[in-house]
Amino acid sequence: MSTLSLAMRDNSTMIRRQLKRLLRYPSMTVQLVATPVIILIVFVYVFGGTLGEGLGGGGRDAYVNYVVPGILLMAVATAATGTAVMVASDMTEGIIARFRTMRISRASVLTGHVVGSVIQQLLGMAAVIGIAFALGFRPNATAVEWLAAAGLLTLFVVAVTWLAVALGLRAPTPEAASNAPMPLILLPFLGSGFVPTDSMPTVLRWFAEYQPFTPVMETVRGLLLGTPIGNSGVIATAWCAGLAVVSYLWAKNIFNKA
């Protein structure tokens, strides 16, 4: 077999291993969906009536449309914790040392984690969107706009997953890895995920407008709901691509030195 064929076979094996691992421990997937759904329900039914009045007087119906993009990014940030923990567990429990004694592609180990996590997160986001529809989410996007939003969200998931893999490799224990991606969960709150940035104090508004999650949320919101996007699409794509490349190189460097 050629080197490329062997590498593809190894990647397939590691991806299958990761998917079986996710099926064996479904609590991670349940948490991935449950956490953002609970936050969605709380914000829509507890705060939505009041916050929605500031969105043109639409009340709860307007607010559920506004908040869904932020919830989707929060779901990705929540899943990053599970990815970091699984990578750290592999590094500390000796399985990586065993893999290195085998004739397999070294890159396939990380590829399995990334692809498995991306599949898990995309399914989780689909479940969140389904629940959002049940709560009154009513986008007006065309098929092309849905595809564009899905493409950007997938790129975002890949970027955050590579970052989570790098953090998991860097962490000395799985417990430490569980805390490393935690700041990512706060970024939708400190951006345009739950309220427009123009309602924030000056310093916080400056941070909210220029942090990487905000252009992604604004672009997804614009594609699904028809709100103005401006240059957010270009900025969001650049942020995601840059983060993916930097995180990949960081993870590869840590893994090769370990």
Short mmCIF file of C-alpha atoms in Angstrom, two decimals:
data_model
loop_
_atom_site.label_atom_id
_atom_site.label_comp_id
_atom_site.label_asym_id
_atom_site.label_seq_id
_atom_site.Cartn_x
_atom_site.Cartn_y
_atom_site.Cartn_z
CA MET A 1 0.00 0.00 0.00
CA SER A 2 1.13 3.58 -0.65
CA THR A 3 2.04 5.96 2.15
CA LEU A 4 -1.10 7.99 1.47
CA SER A 5 -3.29 4.89 1.64
CA LEU A 6 -1.73 3.86 4.94
CA ALA A 7 -2.23 7.35 6.38
CA MET A 8 -5.89 7.35 5.29
CA ARG A 9 -6.38 3.92 6.86
CA ASP A 10 -4.83 5.10 10.13
CA ASN A 11 -6.97 8.25 10.13
CA SER A 12 -10.09 6.15 9.56
CA THR A 13 -9.15 3.84 12.43
CA MET A 14 -8.56 6.72 14.85
CA ILE A 15 -11.77 8.48 13.85
CA ARG A 16 -13.71 5.24 14.40
CA ARG A 17 -12.02 4.86 17.79
CA GLN A 18 -13.08 8.36 18.79
CA LEU A 19 -16.67 7.90 17.65
CA LYS A 20 -16.95 4.64 19.58
CA ARG A 21 -15.54 6.42 22.60
CA LEU A 22 -18.23 9.09 22.33
CA LEU A 23 -20.92 6.38 22.12
CA ARG A 24 -19.45 4.63 25.15
CA TYR A 25 -19.55 7.82 27.22
CA PRO A 26 -22.75 9.60 26.09
CA SER A 27 -22.72 11.96 29.09
CA MET A 28 -20.34 14.26 27.19
CA THR A 29 -22.77 14.55 24.28
CA VAL A 30 -25.73 15.03 26.62
CA GLN A 31 -23.88 17.82 28.42
CA LEU A 32 -22.97 19.39 25.08
CA VAL A 33 -26.66 19.71 24.19
CA ALA A 34 -28.15 20.17 27.67
CA THR A 35 -26.03 23.12 28.82
CA PRO A 36 -26.80 25.50 25.92
CA VAL A 37 -30.44 24.36 25.79
CA ILE A 38 -30.93 25.17 29.48
CA ILE A 39 -29.36 28.59 28.98
CA LEU A 40 -31.53 29.14 25.90
CA ILE A 41 -34.71 28.29 27.80
CA VAL A 42 -33.75 30.48 30.78
CA PHE A 43 -32.91 33.52 28.67
CA VAL A 44 -35.94 33.19 26.38
CA TYR A 45 -38.56 32.56 29.04
CA VAL A 46 -37.08 34.53 31.97
CA PHE A 47 -35.40 37.49 30.27
CA GLY A 48 -36.71 37.29 26.70
CA GLY A 49 -39.85 39.36 27.22
CA THR A 50 -37.87 42.31 28.59
CA LEU A 51 -34.76 42.03 26.44
CA GLY A 52 -36.83 41.51 23.31
CA GLU A 53 -38.51 44.90 23.79
CA GLY A 54 -35.13 46.49 23.11
CA LEU A 55 -34.98 44.72 19.74
CA GLY A 56 -37.69 46.75 18.07
CA GLY A 57 -40.44 45.80 20.48
CA GLY A 58 -40.66 42.19 19.36
CA GLY A 59 -40.69 40.74 22.85
CA ARG A 60 -39.88 37.08 23.41
CA ASP A 61 -40.35 36.11 19.74
CA ALA A 62 -37.74 38.63 18.62
CA TYR A 63 -35.34 37.65 21.38
CA VAL A 64 -35.30 33.93 20.58
CA ASN A 65 -34.28 34.80 17.03
CA TYR A 66 -31.55 37.12 18.29
CA VAL A 67 -30.03 34.79 20.88
CA VAL A 68 -29.74 31.53 18.90
CA PRO A 69 -26.36 32.34 17.21
CA GLY A 70 -24.81 33.05 20.60
CA ILE A 71 -26.19 29.81 22.00
CA LEU A 72 -24.70 27.86 19.08
CA LEU A 73 -21.24 29.27 19.76
CA MET A 74 -21.66 28.54 23.45
CA ALA A 75 -22.39 24.90 22.53
CA VAL A 76 -19.09 24.77 20.65
CA ALA A 77 -17.22 26.30 23.59
CA THR A 78 -18.82 23.80 25.97
CA ALA A 79 -17.77 20.88 23.77
CA ALA A 80 -14.18 22.18 23.71
CA THR A 81 -13.90 21.26 27.38
CA GLY A 82 -14.76 17.62 26.65
CA THR A 83 -12.27 17.49 23.78
CA ALA A 84 -9.47 18.89 25.92
CA VAL A 85 -10.22 16.38 28.68
CA MET A 86 -10.18 13.39 26.29
CA VAL A 87 -6.88 14.49 24.74
CA ALA A 88 -5.32 15.01 28.17
CA SER A 89 -6.57 11.59 29.28
CA ASP A 90 -4.91 9.93 26.28
CA MET A 91 -1.65 11.73 27.03
CA THR A 92 -1.57 10.83 30.74
CA GLU A 93 -2.95 7.27 30.66
CA GLY A 94 -0.24 5.79 28.45
CA ILE A 95 -2.26 5.06 25.30
CA ILE A 96 -0.22 7.56 23.26
CA ALA A 97 2.99 5.81 24.29
CA ARG A 98 1.50 2.54 23.00
CA PHE A 99 0.46 4.15 19.73
CA ARG A 100 4.01 5.36 19.20
CA THR A 101 5.30 1.80 19.31
CA MET A 102 2.99 0.88 16.42
CA ARG A 103 3.45 1.51 12.73
CA ILE A 104 0.75 4.14 12.44
CA SER A 105 0.69 7.74 11.31
CA ARG A 106 1.43 10.03 14.25
CA ALA A 107 -0.89 12.67 12.83
CA SER A 108 -3.82 10.23 12.79
CA VAL A 109 -4.04 10.33 16.61
CA LEU A 110 -4.86 14.03 16.61
CA THR A 111 -6.96 13.77 13.46
CA GLY A 112 -9.19 11.20 15.15
CA HIS A 113 -9.84 13.54 18.07
CA VAL A 114 -10.57 16.51 15.82
CA VAL A 115 -12.87 14.78 13.32
CA GLY A 116 -14.74 12.89 16.04
CA SER A 117 -15.28 16.08 18.03
CA VAL A 118 -16.36 18.05 14.96
CA ILE A 119 -18.98 15.42 14.10
CA GLN A 120 -20.22 15.42 17.69
CA GLN A 121 -20.49 19.21 17.78
CA LEU A 122 -22.28 19.52 14.45
CA LEU A 123 -24.86 16.98 15.60
CA GLY A 124 -25.15 18.85 18.90
CA MET A 125 -25.74 22.17 17.11
CA ALA A 126 -28.38 20.54 14.93
CA ALA A 127 -30.17 19.39 18.09
CA VAL A 128 -29.94 22.89 19.59
CA ILE A 129 -31.40 24.43 16.42
CA GLY A 130 -34.23 21.88 16.49
CA ILE A 131 -35.09 22.82 20.07
CA ALA A 132 -34.82 26.51 19.18
CA PHE A 133 -37.43 25.97 16.45
CA ALA A 134 -39.71 24.45 19.08
CA LEU A 135 -39.23 27.60 21.19
CA GLY A 136 -40.16 29.94 18.35
CA PHE A 137 -36.96 30.44 16.34
CA ARG A 138 -38.06 31.54 12.85
CA PRO A 139 -35.17 32.29 10.43
CA ASN A 140 -35.95 33.58 6.94
CA ALA A 141 -32.76 32.33 5.25
CA THR A 142 -32.63 30.81 1.79
CA ALA A 143 -30.96 27.46 1.12
CA VAL A 144 -27.76 29.23 0.03
CA GLU A 145 -27.71 31.33 3.22
CA TRP A 146 -28.24 28.21 5.35
CA LEU A 147 -25.28 26.57 3.57
CA ALA A 148 -23.13 29.67 4.12
CA ALA A 149 -24.04 29.74 7.83
CA ALA A 150 -23.32 26.01 8.15
CA GLY A 151 -19.97 26.47 6.42
CA LEU A 152 -18.90 29.28 8.75
CA LEU A 153 -20.05 27.36 11.83
CA THR A 154 -18.13 24.28 10.66
CA LEU A 155 -14.98 26.35 10.17
CA PHE A 156 -15.49 27.81 13.64
CA VAL A 157 -15.93 24.33 15.13
CA VAL A 158 -12.73 23.10 13.47
CA ALA A 159 -10.77 26.10 14.77
CA VAL A 160 -12.02 25.78 18.36
CA THR A 161 -11.51 22.01 18.31
CA TRP A 162 -7.85 22.35 17.30
CA LEU A 163 -7.44 24.91 20.08
CA ALA A 164 -9.02 22.47 22.55
CA VAL A 165 -6.68 19.70 21.35
CA ALA A 166 -3.66 21.97 21.90
CA LEU A 167 -4.89 22.91 25.38
CA GLY A 168 -5.46 19.24 26.20
CA LEU A 169 -1.93 18.35 25.06
CA ARG A 170 -0.51 21.20 27.12
CA ALA A 171 -2.41 20.36 30.32
CA PRO A 172 -0.59 18.21 32.89
CA THR A 173 -3.79 16.39 33.98
CA PRO A 174 -7.35 15.90 32.69
CA GLU A 175 -8.57 18.02 35.60
CA ALA A 176 -6.42 20.93 34.48
CA ALA A 177 -7.58 20.40 30.89
CA SER A 178 -11.21 20.76 31.98
CA ASN A 179 -10.52 24.32 33.14
CA ALA A 180 -8.37 25.51 30.23
CA PRO A 181 -11.15 26.16 27.65
CA MET A 182 -13.50 27.68 30.26
CA PRO A 183 -12.94 31.33 29.18
CA LEU A 184 -14.36 30.45 25.74
CA ILE A 185 -17.78 29.87 27.31
CA LEU A 186 -17.83 33.47 28.55
CA LEU A 187 -17.11 35.07 25.18
CA PRO A 188 -20.70 34.87 23.84
CA PHE A 189 -21.80 36.78 26.98
CA LEU A 190 -19.02 39.34 26.50
CA GLY A 191 -20.01 39.89 22.87
CA SER A 192 -23.21 40.31 20.90
CA GLY A 193 -24.52 36.88 21.84
CA PHE A 194 -27.21 37.94 24.29
CA VAL A 195 -27.59 41.72 23.95
CA PRO A 196 -26.47 44.23 21.28
CA THR A 197 -23.03 45.65 21.97
CA ASP A 198 -24.26 49.26 21.73
CA SER A 199 -26.03 48.80 25.07
CA MET A 200 -22.74 48.13 26.89
CA PRO A 201 -20.38 50.55 28.70
CA THR A 202 -17.63 51.97 26.49
CA VAL A 203 -14.73 49.73 27.55
CA LEU A 204 -16.81 46.56 27.52
CA ARG A 205 -18.37 47.55 24.20
CA TRP A 206 -14.92 47.97 22.63
CA PHE A 207 -13.90 44.49 23.81
CA ALA A 208 -17.23 42.96 22.74
CA GLU A 209 -17.00 44.40 19.23
CA TYR A 210 -13.42 43.26 18.58
CA GLN A 211 -13.30 39.85 20.23
CA PRO A 212 -13.41 36.90 17.77
CA PHE A 213 -16.82 35.47 18.67
CA THR A 214 -18.76 38.64 17.83
CA PRO A 215 -18.17 38.72 14.03
CA VAL A 216 -19.06 35.03 13.84
CA MET A 217 -22.34 35.60 15.69
CA GLU A 218 -23.15 38.70 13.64
CA THR A 219 -22.49 36.85 10.39
CA VAL A 220 -24.61 33.83 11.35
CA ARG A 221 -27.37 36.14 12.57
CA GLY A 222 -27.26 38.10 9.34
CA LEU A 223 -27.35 34.99 7.16
CA LEU A 224 -30.24 33.40 9.02
CA LEU A 225 -32.31 36.46 9.88
CA GLY A 226 -31.41 39.01 7.22
CA THR A 227 -29.77 41.55 9.57
CA PRO A 228 -26.86 43.66 8.24
CA ILE A 229 -23.54 41.79 8.10
CA GLY A 230 -21.16 44.49 6.89
CA ASN A 231 -17.56 43.28 7.03
CA SER A 232 -18.29 40.74 9.78
CA GLY A 233 -18.24 37.84 7.31
CA VAL A 234 -14.69 38.60 6.18
CA ILE A 235 -13.48 39.18 9.73
CA ALA A 236 -15.17 36.00 11.01
CA THR A 237 -13.67 33.87 8.25
CA ALA A 238 -10.21 35.35 8.85
CA TRP A 239 -10.47 34.79 12.61
CA CYS A 240 -11.58 31.17 12.21
CA ALA A 241 -8.98 30.31 9.56
CA GLY A 242 -6.18 31.98 11.50
CA LEU A 243 -7.15 30.30 14.77
CA ALA A 244 -7.39 26.91 13.05
CA VAL A 245 -3.91 27.20 11.50
CA VAL A 246 -2.22 28.55 14.65
CA SER A 247 -3.89 25.97 16.91
CA TYR A 248 -3.02 23.13 14.53
CA LEU A 249 0.65 24.13 14.44
CA TRP A 250 0.70 24.57 18.21
CA ALA A 251 -0.88 21.16 18.81
CA LYS A 252 1.44 19.47 16.31
CA ASN A 253 4.50 21.04 17.96
CA ILE A 254 3.43 19.96 21.46
CA PHE A 255 2.57 16.44 20.32
CA ASN A 256 5.89 15.94 18.49
CA LYS A 257 7.86 17.11 21.54
CA ALA A 258 5.89 15.05 24.07
#
